[in-house]
mmCIF file of C-alpha atoms and ligand atoms in Angstrom:
data_model
loop_
_atom_site.group_PDB
_atom_site.id
_atom_site.type_symbol
_atom_site.label_atom_id
_atom_site.label_comp_id
_atom_site.label_asym_id
_atom_site.label_seq_id
_atom_site.Cartn_x
_atom_site.Cartn_y
_atom_site.Cartn_z
ATOM 1 C CA MET Z 53 -16.113 7.015 -7.141
ATOM 2 C CA PRO Z 54 -15.417 3.392 -6.141
ATOM 3 C CA ASN Z 55 -13.435 3.080 -2.943
ATOM 4 C CA TYR Z 56 -11.390 -0.042 -3.686
ATOM 5 C CA ILE Z 57 -10.849 -1.487 -7.130
ATOM 6 C CA LEU Z 58 -8.434 -4.364 -6.500
ATOM 7 C CA ASP Z 59 -10.121 -7.734 -6.354
ATOM 8 C CA GLN Z 60 -9.215 -9.953 -3.373
ATOM 9 C CA SER Z 61 -10.841 -12.910 -5.143
ATOM 10 C CA PHE Z 62 -8.542 -12.553 -8.180
ATOM 11 C CA PRO Z 63 -6.343 -15.705 -8.191
ATOM 12 C CA SER Z 64 -3.006 -13.857 -8.010
ATOM 13 C CA GLU Z 65 -4.091 -11.033 -5.660
ATOM 14 C CA ARG Z 66 -2.646 -12.935 -2.673
ATOM 15 C CA ASP Z 67 0.677 -13.277 -4.585
ATOM 16 C CA ARG Z 68 0.615 -9.561 -5.401
ATOM 17 C CA LEU Z 69 0.013 -8.571 -1.781
ATOM 18 C CA ASP Z 70 2.783 -10.975 -0.666
ATOM 19 C CA ALA Z 71 5.203 -9.471 -3.210
ATOM 20 C CA MET Z 72 4.448 -5.958 -1.958
ATOM 21 C CA ALA Z 73 4.849 -7.083 1.649
ATOM 22 C CA ARG Z 74 8.288 -8.565 0.857
ATOM 23 C CA ASN Z 75 9.332 -5.254 -0.696
ATOM 24 C CA TRP Z 76 7.946 -2.939 1.951
ATOM 25 C CA ASP Z 77 7.817 -4.776 5.306
ATOM 26 C CA PRO Z 78 11.488 -4.330 6.355
ATOM 27 C CA GLY Z 79 11.283 -0.539 5.927
ATOM 28 C CA THR Z 80 7.907 -0.345 7.675
ATOM 29 C CA LEU Z 81 9.179 -2.346 10.653
ATOM 30 C CA HIS Z 82 12.297 -0.187 10.824
ATOM 31 C CA ILE Z 83 10.085 2.904 11.233
ATOM 32 C CA VAL Z 84 7.897 1.099 13.805
ATOM 33 C CA GLY Z 85 11.096 0.519 15.799
ATOM 34 C CA GLU Z 86 12.058 4.198 15.489
ATOM 35 C CA LEU Z 87 8.650 5.137 16.931
ATOM 36 C CA GLY Z 88 9.454 3.109 20.043
ATOM 37 C CA ILE Z 89 6.658 0.562 19.647
ATOM 38 C CA GLY Z 90 7.367 -2.383 21.936
ATOM 39 C CA LYS Z 91 6.062 -4.698 24.641
ATOM 40 C CA GLY Z 92 2.554 -3.993 25.895
ATOM 41 C CA HIS Z 93 1.646 -1.437 23.222
ATOM 42 C CA ARG Z 94 -1.728 -1.329 21.456
ATOM 43 C CA CYS Z 95 -1.608 -1.254 17.636
ATOM 44 C CA LEU Z 96 -4.183 -0.920 14.888
ATOM 45 C CA GLU Z 97 -3.233 -2.237 11.443
ATOM 46 C CA ALA Z 98 -5.700 -0.620 9.022
ATOM 47 C CA GLY Z 99 -6.335 -2.317 5.669
ATOM 48 C CA ALA Z 100 -4.254 -5.229 6.919
ATOM 49 C CA GLY Z 101 -4.273 -7.229 3.635
ATOM 50 C CA THR Z 102 -2.422 -10.509 4.171
ATOM 51 C CA GLY Z 103 -1.557 -9.508 7.741
ATOM 52 C CA SER Z 104 2.244 -9.533 7.409
ATOM 53 C CA ILE Z 105 2.614 -6.375 9.500
ATOM 54 C CA ALA Z 106 -0.044 -7.477 12.010
ATOM 55 C CA ARG Z 107 1.904 -10.746 12.517
ATOM 56 C CA ALA Z 108 5.158 -8.868 13.048
ATOM 57 C CA LEU Z 109 3.458 -6.435 15.447
ATOM 58 C CA ALA Z 110 2.090 -9.371 17.478
ATOM 59 C CA GLY Z 111 5.687 -10.420 18.177
ATOM 60 C CA ILE Z 112 6.767 -6.854 18.914
ATOM 61 C CA VAL Z 113 4.023 -6.043 21.456
ATOM 62 C CA GLY Z 114 3.982 -9.529 23.029
ATOM 63 C CA PRO Z 115 1.194 -11.172 25.041
ATOM 64 C CA GLY Z 116 0.498 -8.027 27.091
ATOM 65 C CA GLY Z 117 -0.124 -5.922 23.988
ATOM 66 C CA GLN Z 118 -2.906 -5.634 21.458
ATOM 67 C CA VAL Z 119 -2.963 -5.779 17.660
ATOM 68 C CA LEU Z 120 -6.231 -5.164 15.864
ATOM 69 C CA ALA Z 121 -5.989 -6.011 12.146
ATOM 70 C CA VAL Z 122 -8.890 -4.315 10.366
ATOM 71 C CA ASP Z 123 -9.896 -5.022 6.787
ATOM 72 C CA ARG Z 124 -13.189 -5.071 5.014
ATOM 73 C CA ASP Z 125 -12.058 -8.405 3.542
ATOM 74 C CA THR Z 126 -10.482 -10.597 6.222
ATOM 75 C CA ARG Z 127 -10.046 -13.716 4.074
ATOM 76 C CA PHE Z 128 -6.244 -13.679 4.540
ATOM 77 C CA LEU Z 129 -6.376 -12.909 8.283
ATOM 78 C CA ASP Z 130 -7.828 -16.068 9.804
ATOM 79 C CA ASP Z 131 -4.587 -17.404 11.303
ATOM 80 C CA LEU Z 132 -3.141 -14.373 13.097
ATOM 81 C CA PRO Z 133 -0.997 -15.208 16.131
ATOM 82 C CA ALA Z 134 -2.118 -13.860 19.546
ATOM 83 C CA PRO Z 135 -2.450 -11.151 20.606
ATOM 84 C CA ALA Z 136 -3.332 -10.088 17.040
ATOM 85 C CA GLU Z 137 -6.968 -10.403 16.040
ATOM 86 C CA ALA Z 138 -8.846 -9.647 12.852
ATOM 87 C CA LEU Z 139 -11.834 -7.344 12.590
ATOM 88 C CA SER Z 140 -13.972 -7.162 9.485
ATOM 89 C CA ALA Z 141 -14.974 -3.518 9.041
ATOM 90 C CA ASP Z 142 -15.146 -0.759 6.450
ATOM 91 C CA LEU Z 143 -12.835 1.994 7.633
ATOM 92 C CA MET Z 144 -14.898 4.682 5.879
ATOM 93 C CA THR Z 145 -18.195 3.797 7.529
ATOM 94 C CA ASP Z 146 -17.563 1.693 10.643
ATOM 95 C CA ASP Z 147 -16.215 3.611 13.618
ATOM 96 C CA LEU Z 148 -12.965 2.526 15.261
ATOM 97 C CA PRO Z 149 -12.404 2.626 19.039
ATOM 98 C CA PRO Z 150 -11.595 6.301 19.682
ATOM 99 C CA ALA Z 151 -8.206 7.448 21.082
ATOM 100 C CA SER Z 152 -7.207 3.848 21.857
ATOM 101 C CA PHE Z 153 -3.946 2.933 20.085
ATOM 102 C CA ASP Z 154 -0.251 3.701 20.558
ATOM 103 C CA LEU Z 155 0.218 3.062 16.824
ATOM 104 C CA VAL Z 156 -2.222 3.252 13.959
ATOM 105 C CA HIS Z 157 -0.566 2.068 10.744
ATOM 106 C CA ALA Z 158 -2.023 2.070 7.230
ATOM 107 C CA ARG Z 159 -0.101 1.145 4.076
ATOM 108 C CA LEU Z 160 -1.319 1.215 0.464
ATOM 109 C CA LEU Z 161 -4.812 2.061 1.693
ATOM 110 C CA VAL Z 162 -5.575 5.795 1.868
ATOM 111 C CA ALA Z 163 -4.877 6.347 -1.861
ATOM 112 C CA HIS Z 164 -7.955 4.147 -2.476
ATOM 113 C CA LEU Z 165 -10.226 5.961 0.012
ATOM 114 C CA HIS Z 166 -12.067 9.183 -0.776
ATOM 115 C CA PRO Z 167 -11.853 11.912 0.233
ATOM 116 C CA HIS Z 168 -8.297 11.143 1.431
ATOM 117 C CA PRO Z 169 -8.343 13.730 4.288
ATOM 118 C CA VAL Z 170 -11.523 12.163 5.697
ATOM 119 C CA ALA Z 171 -9.875 8.719 5.662
ATOM 120 C CA LEU Z 172 -6.869 10.174 7.488
ATOM 121 C CA GLU Z 173 -9.083 11.892 10.073
ATOM 122 C CA ARG Z 174 -10.875 8.610 10.756
ATOM 123 C CA LEU Z 175 -7.558 6.823 11.310
ATOM 124 C CA ALA Z 176 -6.200 9.715 13.407
ATOM 125 C CA ALA Z 177 -9.254 9.576 15.702
ATOM 126 C CA ALA Z 178 -8.186 6.089 16.821
ATOM 127 C CA VAL Z 179 -4.721 7.259 17.981
ATOM 128 C CA ALA Z 180 -4.317 7.609 21.756
ATOM 129 C CA PRO Z 181 -2.804 10.795 23.203
ATOM 130 C CA GLY Z 182 0.964 10.521 22.683
ATOM 131 C CA GLY Z 183 0.483 7.732 20.105
ATOM 132 C CA TRP Z 184 1.601 7.641 16.474
ATOM 133 C CA LEU Z 185 -0.152 7.594 13.126
ATOM 134 C CA LEU Z 186 2.048 6.064 10.411
ATOM 135 C CA VAL Z 187 0.700 6.147 6.862
ATOM 136 C CA GLU Z 188 2.538 4.818 3.792
ATOM 137 C CA GLU Z 189 1.383 5.437 0.234
ATOM 138 C CA VAL Z 190 2.950 4.927 -3.175
ATOM 139 C CA ASP Z 191 3.701 7.439 -5.881
ATOM 140 C CA TRP Z 192 4.043 6.205 -9.469
ATOM 141 C CA THR Z 193 5.615 9.415 -10.761
ATOM 142 C CA TYR Z 194 8.911 7.748 -11.773
ATOM 143 C CA ALA Z 195 7.565 4.220 -12.048
ATOM 144 C CA ASP Z 196 7.042 4.378 -15.803
ATOM 145 C CA ARG Z 197 10.771 4.861 -16.443
ATOM 146 C CA SER Z 198 13.031 2.026 -17.471
ATOM 147 C CA GLU Z 199 16.673 1.933 -18.413
ATOM 148 C CA PRO Z 200 17.252 1.745 -21.335
ATOM 149 C CA ASP Z 201 14.021 3.578 -22.057
ATOM 150 C CA GLU Z 202 11.234 1.178 -23.096
ATOM 151 C CA PRO Z 203 8.138 3.040 -24.359
ATOM 152 C CA VAL Z 204 5.917 -0.029 -23.992
ATOM 153 C CA HIS Z 205 6.512 0.015 -20.213
ATOM 154 C CA THR Z 206 5.717 3.739 -20.062
ATOM 155 C CA ALA Z 207 2.524 2.992 -22.002
ATOM 156 C CA MET Z 208 1.635 0.130 -19.649
ATOM 157 C CA VAL Z 209 1.937 2.283 -16.530
ATOM 158 C CA ALA Z 210 -0.267 4.939 -18.186
ATOM 159 C CA ALA Z 211 -2.800 2.250 -19.149
ATOM 160 C CA LEU Z 212 -2.879 0.866 -15.584
ATOM 161 C CA THR Z 213 -3.489 4.396 -14.307
ATOM 162 C CA GLY Z 214 -6.338 4.633 -16.818
ATOM 163 C CA VAL Z 215 -8.134 1.487 -15.648
ATOM 164 C CA MET Z 216 -7.494 1.767 -11.892
ATOM 165 C CA THR Z 217 -10.132 4.429 -11.371
ATOM 166 C CA GLY Z 218 -10.401 5.436 -7.742
ATOM 167 C CA PHE Z 219 -6.749 4.661 -6.976
ATOM 168 C CA ASP Z 220 -4.741 7.887 -6.798
ATOM 169 C CA THR Z 221 -1.386 6.784 -8.257
ATOM 170 C CA THR Z 222 0.471 9.920 -7.142
ATOM 171 C CA TYR Z 223 -1.038 10.284 -3.669
ATOM 172 C CA GLY Z 224 2.319 9.515 -1.995
ATOM 173 C CA HIS Z 225 3.702 12.994 -2.507
ATOM 174 C CA HIS Z 226 0.463 14.688 -1.393
ATOM 175 C CA LEU Z 227 0.258 12.672 1.823
ATOM 176 C CA LEU Z 228 2.490 14.910 3.957
ATOM 177 C CA GLY Z 229 0.356 17.971 3.180
ATOM 178 C CA ASP Z 230 -2.792 16.161 4.306
ATOM 179 C CA MET Z 231 -1.079 14.793 7.443
ATOM 180 C CA LEU Z 232 0.104 18.294 8.407
ATOM 181 C CA ASP Z 233 -3.553 19.351 8.521
ATOM 182 C CA LEU Z 234 -4.403 16.846 11.270
ATOM 183 C CA GLY Z 235 -3.091 19.036 14.090
ATOM 184 C CA PHE Z 236 -0.631 16.368 15.233
ATOM 185 C CA THR Z 237 3.013 17.057 16.187
ATOM 186 C CA GLN Z 238 6.410 15.657 15.091
ATOM 187 C CA VAL Z 239 5.160 15.209 11.532
ATOM 188 C CA SER Z 240 7.806 14.037 9.064
ATOM 189 C CA ALA Z 241 8.053 12.188 5.747
ATOM 190 C CA GLN Z 242 10.540 9.942 3.986
ATOM 191 C CA PHE Z 243 10.326 7.824 0.859
ATOM 192 C CA ARG Z 244 11.905 4.611 -0.385
ATOM 193 C CA GLY Z 245 11.848 2.340 -3.437
ATOM 194 C CA THR Z 246 13.746 -0.177 -5.550
ATOM 195 C CA GLN Z 247 15.336 -0.145 -8.975
ATOM 196 C CA SER Z 248 16.595 -3.373 -10.506
ATOM 197 C CA ARG Z 249 16.254 -5.632 -13.549
ATOM 198 C CA HIS Z 250 15.181 -8.544 -11.401
ATOM 199 C CA GLU Z 251 11.863 -10.063 -10.436
ATOM 200 C CA ARG Z 252 11.806 -8.017 -7.221
ATOM 201 C CA SER Z 253 10.988 -4.907 -9.241
ATOM 202 C CA TRP Z 254 9.020 -6.525 -12.099
ATOM 203 C CA LEU Z 255 6.781 -8.933 -10.163
ATOM 204 C CA PRO Z 256 4.450 -6.331 -8.597
ATOM 205 C CA TRP Z 257 3.862 -4.883 -12.097
ATOM 206 C CA GLN Z 258 3.315 -8.326 -13.600
ATOM 207 C CA LEU Z 259 0.714 -9.264 -10.995
ATOM 208 C CA LEU Z 260 -1.098 -5.972 -11.525
ATOM 209 C CA VAL Z 261 -1.072 -6.382 -15.316
ATOM 210 C CA GLU Z 262 -2.427 -9.949 -15.009
ATOM 211 C CA GLN Z 263 -5.403 -8.488 -13.165
ATOM 212 C CA PHE Z 264 -6.095 -5.543 -15.502
ATOM 213 C CA GLN Z 265 -4.802 -6.481 -18.990
ATOM 214 C CA ASP Z 266 -8.204 -7.570 -20.335
ATOM 215 C CA GLN Z 267 -9.749 -4.244 -19.288
ATOM 216 C CA ILE Z 268 -6.774 -2.360 -20.769
ATOM 217 C CA VAL Z 269 -7.286 -3.971 -24.166
ATOM 218 C CA HIS Z 270 -11.089 -3.759 -23.929
ATOM 219 C CA LYS Z 271 -10.919 -0.010 -23.246
ATOM 220 C CA GLY Z 272 -8.477 0.484 -26.126
ATOM 221 C CA LEU Z 273 -5.697 1.796 -23.866
ATOM 222 C CA MET Z 274 -3.205 -0.648 -25.435
ATOM 223 C CA SER Z 275 -3.424 -3.230 -28.198
ATOM 224 C CA ALA Z 276 -3.178 -6.928 -27.347
ATOM 225 C CA GLY Z 277 0.081 -6.968 -29.300
ATOM 226 C CA ASP Z 278 1.576 -4.206 -27.152
ATOM 227 C CA VAL Z 279 0.485 -6.036 -24.004
ATOM 228 C CA ASP Z 280 2.316 -9.128 -25.314
ATOM 229 C CA ARG Z 281 5.392 -6.994 -26.047
ATOM 230 C CA TRP Z 282 5.281 -5.656 -22.478
ATOM 231 C CA TRP Z 283 5.269 -9.252 -21.156
ATOM 232 C CA ALA Z 284 8.255 -10.121 -23.365
ATOM 233 C CA VAL Z 285 10.159 -7.112 -22.001
ATOM 234 C CA THR Z 286 9.470 -7.992 -18.365
ATOM 235 C CA ARG Z 287 10.389 -11.661 -18.845
ATOM 236 C CA ALA Z 288 13.680 -10.772 -20.540
ATOM 237 C CA GLN Z 289 14.703 -8.806 -17.422
ATOM 238 C CA ALA Z 290 17.131 -6.803 -19.583
ATOM 239 C CA HIS Z 291 15.775 -3.413 -18.485
ATOM 240 C CA LEU Z 292 16.252 -1.718 -15.159
ATOM 241 C CA VAL Z 293 12.876 -0.772 -13.815
ATOM 242 C CA ALA Z 294 11.901 1.345 -10.857
ATOM 243 C CA GLY Z 295 9.269 0.111 -8.471
ATOM 244 C CA PRO Z 296 6.896 2.788 -7.154
ATOM 245 C CA ALA Z 297 8.253 5.092 -4.455
ATOM 246 C CA LEU Z 298 6.612 4.577 -1.054
ATOM 247 C CA PHE Z 299 6.144 7.737 0.999
ATOM 248 C CA ALA Z 300 6.000 7.115 4.767
ATOM 249 C CA VAL Z 301 4.584 9.908 6.913
ATOM 250 C CA ARG Z 302 4.512 9.772 10.693
ATOM 251 C CA ALA Z 303 2.670 12.100 13.066
ATOM 252 C CA ARG Z 304 2.152 12.067 16.827
ATOM 253 C CA ARG Z 305 -1.055 12.939 18.641
ATOM 254 C CA PRO Z 306 -0.425 15.610 21.266
ATOM 255 C CA THR Z 307 -0.659 14.274 24.829
ATOM 256 C CA SER Z 308 -3.223 16.896 25.802
HETATM 257 C C1 LIG K 186 -3.402 -2.801 -1.469
HETATM 258 S S1 LIG K 186 -3.934 -3.689 -0.070
HETATM 259 C C2 LIG K 186 -2.631 -3.333 1.092
HETATM 260 C C3 LIG K 186 -2.527 -4.368 2.169
HETATM 261 C C4 LIG K 186 -1.479 -4.105 3.259
HETATM 262 N N1 LIG K 186 -1.752 -2.865 3.970
HETATM 263 C C5 LIG K 186 -0.086 -4.080 2.693
HETATM 264 O O1 LIG K 186 0.537 -3.015 2.643
HETATM 265 O O2 LIG K 186 0.420 -5.145 2.286
HETATM 266 C C6 LIG K 186 -5.265 -2.697 0.583
HETATM 267 C C7 LIG K 186 -6.102 -3.408 1.637
HETATM 268 O O3 LIG K 186 -7.047 -2.470 2.160
HETATM 269 C C8 LIG K 186 -8.321 -3.099 2.267
HETATM 270 N N2 LIG K 186 -9.353 -2.053 2.157
HETATM 271 C C9 LIG K 186 -9.638 -1.302 1.081
HETATM 272 N N3 LIG K 186 -10.632 -0.443 1.351
HETATM 273 C C10 LIG K 186 -10.994 -0.659 2.644
HETATM 274 C C11 LIG K 186 -11.972 -0.087 3.504
HETATM 275 N N4 LIG K 186 -12.783 0.884 3.091
HETATM 276 N N5 LIG K 186 -12.051 -0.552 4.780
HETATM 277 C C12 LIG K 186 -11.240 -1.552 5.210
HETATM 278 N N6 LIG K 186 -10.290 -2.131 4.438
HETATM 279 C C13 LIG K 186 -10.163 -1.695 3.171
HETATM 280 C C14 LIG K 186 -8.354 -4.104 1.134
HETATM 281 O O4 LIG K 186 -9.293 -5.133 1.375
HETATM 282 C C15 LIG K 186 -6.895 -4.597 1.117
HETATM 283 O O5 LIG K 186 -6.711 -5.694 1.967
#
């Protein structure tokens, strides 16, 4: 099974990652604050993408801290502010510094990595005693609903699920179970999401469809006409649409 199917070289992939960061960063940074991450702390941002969280963490930990932004594709990470630095590595094969970080954060990553529990164990191994693992993953369970109901959107979400092999679209609600198996303490989960008729909710879908629509038609999952109808629906912005729910699970490594 392929480990990562989204294409960083696709022209709008940077826009898609930026749109997701705008949606999710405030909530992520709120949780980081709840975990007590601050000056002098050491953080690992796993699957850092465009580096929006790594940049924010650099400000939070300050010059005496450390932020290691790891991605197997570091093309968007060449201008990180100190003390953040980028590391090009594959999290499933390259070992991370063991027991070294006060926070290890991964968002929209583990659902692409297989087996998921192995990916979590590899991230957990980098957490220092007393440090936190924070993992955030989406769940598309309600994401195919629109109001009023629009079957072509439901069909599009099913078609995207069909072409995005290797990406587990409902991993969000399984994540807590896997995190409970790590042997960490203070494990808890919450989830968040948006519903609106505006670009904020539609744009992430549009950027995903741009990337996969040719494959969707080629595989016969939707006709070209239905894909065009889906675009007309999203541009009209007359329907309320739910973005995917993001499940955030935190867990603390015991101090001994
Ligand atoms: C969907 S993006 C999410 C980016 C960022 N975490 C965010 O929430 O905006 C997933 C990122 O994980 C990276 N990635 C995927 N598989 C990886 C692996 N095996 N090792 C390291 N990075 C990986 C991709 O290159 C991509 O930047």
